One Martini backbone bead per residue (centre of mass of N, CA, C, O) as a GRO file, in nm:
protein
  114
    1MET     BB    1 -13.305  -6.592 -19.882
    2ILE     BB    2 -13.203  -6.501 -19.581
    3GLN     BB    3 -13.463  -6.567 -19.435
    4SER     BB    4 -13.455  -6.877 -19.500
    5HIS     BB    5 -13.195  -6.940 -19.387
    6ASP     BB    6 -13.222  -6.840 -19.076
    7LYS     BB    7 -13.475  -7.056 -19.056
    8PHE     BB    8 -13.289  -7.293 -19.097
    9ASN     BB    9 -13.083  -7.241 -18.864
   10GLU     BB   10 -13.318  -7.237 -18.642
   11ARG     BB   11 -13.360  -7.525 -18.660
   12LEU     BB   12 -13.129  -7.656 -18.639
   13THR     BB   13 -13.093  -7.567 -18.331
   14LEU     BB   14 -13.314  -7.719 -18.221
   15LEU     BB   15 -13.259  -8.018 -18.299
   16SER     BB   16 -13.001  -8.017 -18.121
   17GLU     BB   17 -13.129  -7.968 -17.878
   18LYS     BB   18 -13.319  -8.229 -17.902
   19HIS     BB   19 -13.093  -8.402 -17.907
   20ALA     BB   20 -12.949  -8.353 -17.632
   21ARG     BB   21 -13.205  -8.438 -17.449
   22MET     BB   22 -13.215  -8.732 -17.589
   23SER     BB   23 -12.977  -8.856 -17.494
   24ASN     BB   24 -13.063  -8.849 -17.188
   25GLY     BB   25 -13.335  -8.979 -17.290
   26TYR     BB   26 -13.665  -9.133 -17.363
   27VAL     BB   27 -13.986  -9.110 -17.410
   28ALA     BB   28 -14.299  -9.303 -17.516
   29SER     BB   29 -14.618  -9.192 -17.645
   30VAL     BB   30 -14.971  -9.228 -17.679
   31ARG     BB   31 -15.218  -9.086 -17.846
   32SER     BB   32 -15.552  -9.055 -17.902
   33ASP     BB   33 -15.494  -9.045 -18.219
   34GLY     BB   34 -15.231  -9.232 -18.258
   35LEU     BB   35 -14.974  -9.064 -18.181
   36ILE     BB   36 -14.613  -9.082 -18.136
   37VAL     BB   37 -14.447  -8.929 -17.859
   38VAL     BB   38 -14.146  -8.787 -17.798
   39ARG     BB   39 -13.977  -8.733 -17.455
   40PRO     BB   40 -13.783  -8.622 -17.274
   41ARG     BB   41 -13.630  -8.701 -17.002
   42ARG     BB   42 -13.626  -8.632 -16.667
   43ALA     BB   43 -13.468  -8.474 -16.437
   44ARG     BB   44 -13.260  -8.596 -16.185
   45VAL     BB   45 -13.171  -8.610 -15.895
   46ALA     BB   46 -12.843  -8.609 -15.801
   47PHE     BB   47 -12.956  -8.712 -15.518
   48PRO     BB   48 -13.014  -9.004 -15.354
   49LEU     BB   49 -13.292  -8.995 -15.132
   50ARG     BB   50 -13.382  -9.301 -15.089
   51GLY     BB   51 -13.096  -9.401 -15.003
   52LEU     BB   52 -13.097  -9.232 -14.746
   53GLY     BB   53 -13.330  -9.357 -14.621
   54LEU     BB   54 -13.286  -9.652 -14.622
   55LEU     BB   55 -13.013  -9.615 -14.456
   56THR     BB   56 -13.167  -9.510 -14.192
   57VAL     BB   57 -13.323  -9.733 -14.151
   58GLY     BB   58 -13.132  -9.973 -14.148
   59PHE     BB   59 -12.970  -9.820 -13.895
   60PHE     BB   60 -13.198  -9.882 -13.711
   61VAL     BB   61 -13.252 -10.174 -13.732
   62PHE     BB   62 -12.994 -10.261 -13.652
   63LYS     BB   63 -12.992 -10.141 -13.359
   64ALA     BB   64 -13.267 -10.277 -13.283
   65PHE     BB   65 -13.139 -10.567 -13.287
   66ILE     BB   66 -12.922 -10.554 -13.114
   67LEU     BB   67 -13.054 -10.467 -12.859
   68ALA     BB   68 -13.231 -10.735 -12.841
   69ALA     BB   69 -13.025 -10.928 -12.844
   70ILE     BB   70 -12.830 -10.803 -12.568
   71GLY     BB   71 -12.969 -10.571 -12.445
   72PRO     BB   72 -12.973 -10.279 -12.252
   73VAL     BB   73 -12.747 -10.320 -12.041
   74THR     BB   74 -12.507 -10.420 -12.251
   75TYR     BB   75 -12.550 -10.158 -12.424
   76ASN     BB   76 -12.472  -9.957 -12.230
   77GLU     BB   77 -12.191 -10.033 -12.144
   78ARG     BB   78 -12.078 -10.033 -12.449
   79LEU     BB   79 -12.128  -9.700 -12.435
   80ALA     BB   80 -11.940  -9.644 -12.195
   81ASN     BB   81 -11.690  -9.723 -12.329
   82LEU     BB   82 -11.707  -9.539 -12.571
   83GLN     BB   83 -11.712  -9.259 -12.388
   84ALA     BB   84 -11.397  -9.308 -12.282
   85GLY     BB   85 -11.289  -9.250 -12.539
   86ASN     BB   86 -11.239  -9.118 -12.792
   87PRO     BB   87 -11.404  -8.919 -13.012
   88LEU     BB   88 -11.499  -9.097 -13.206
   89GLU     BB   89 -11.624  -9.300 -13.011
   90ARG     BB   90 -11.802  -9.075 -12.879
   91ALA     BB   91 -11.985  -9.040 -13.155
   92GLY     BB   92 -12.077  -9.320 -13.158
   93ALA     BB   93 -12.236  -9.341 -12.928
   94TRP     BB   94 -12.434  -9.109 -12.983
   95VAL     BB   95 -12.535  -9.258 -13.224
   96LEU     BB   96 -12.615  -9.519 -13.055
   97GLN     BB   97 -12.812  -9.454 -12.881
   98ILE     BB   98 -13.075  -9.453 -12.740
   99ASP     BB   99 -13.393  -9.404 -12.895
  100PRO     BB  100 -13.725  -9.428 -12.932
  101LEU     BB  101 -13.711  -9.589 -13.231
  102THR     BB  102 -13.519  -9.818 -13.139
  103ASP     BB  103 -13.692  -9.900 -12.877
  104ALA     BB  104 -13.972  -9.977 -13.078
  105ILE     BB  105 -13.837 -10.165 -13.255
  106ALA     BB  106 -13.713 -10.366 -13.003
  107GLY     BB  107 -14.006 -10.435 -12.896
  108PHE     BB  108 -14.102 -10.610 -13.158
  109THR     BB  109 -13.823 -10.799 -13.208
  110GLY     BB  110 -13.758 -10.926 -12.925
  111PRO     BB  111 -13.927 -11.160 -12.926
  112VAL     BB  112 -13.840 -11.306 -13.208
  113LEU     BB  113 -13.549 -11.360 -13.112
  114ARG     BB  114 -13.623 -11.525 -12.800
   0.00000   0.00000   0.00000
């Protein structure tokens, strides 16, 4: 009797764990024999890498549009003004400097803006 009670408690523990995993979401799929199987949804990455990538691409495109709109001479003059400022402005000038990727994107968008 004690053995059956232990097995029952073990099954209850497994069901509780499965319920906890399912509470974060689940995916139902139909197997080839027609049985519907419900599995817990996979854990997602804690940090949204796709969002970070899109933000980075958007930043480079923004820099390229500004470069194409005002031209490289004016852009470099404004960067020189930033480089003469406080440490935060110098850091901004370093981030905003013309790099090969920004220059290439500005080359594509320049004729469109003019």
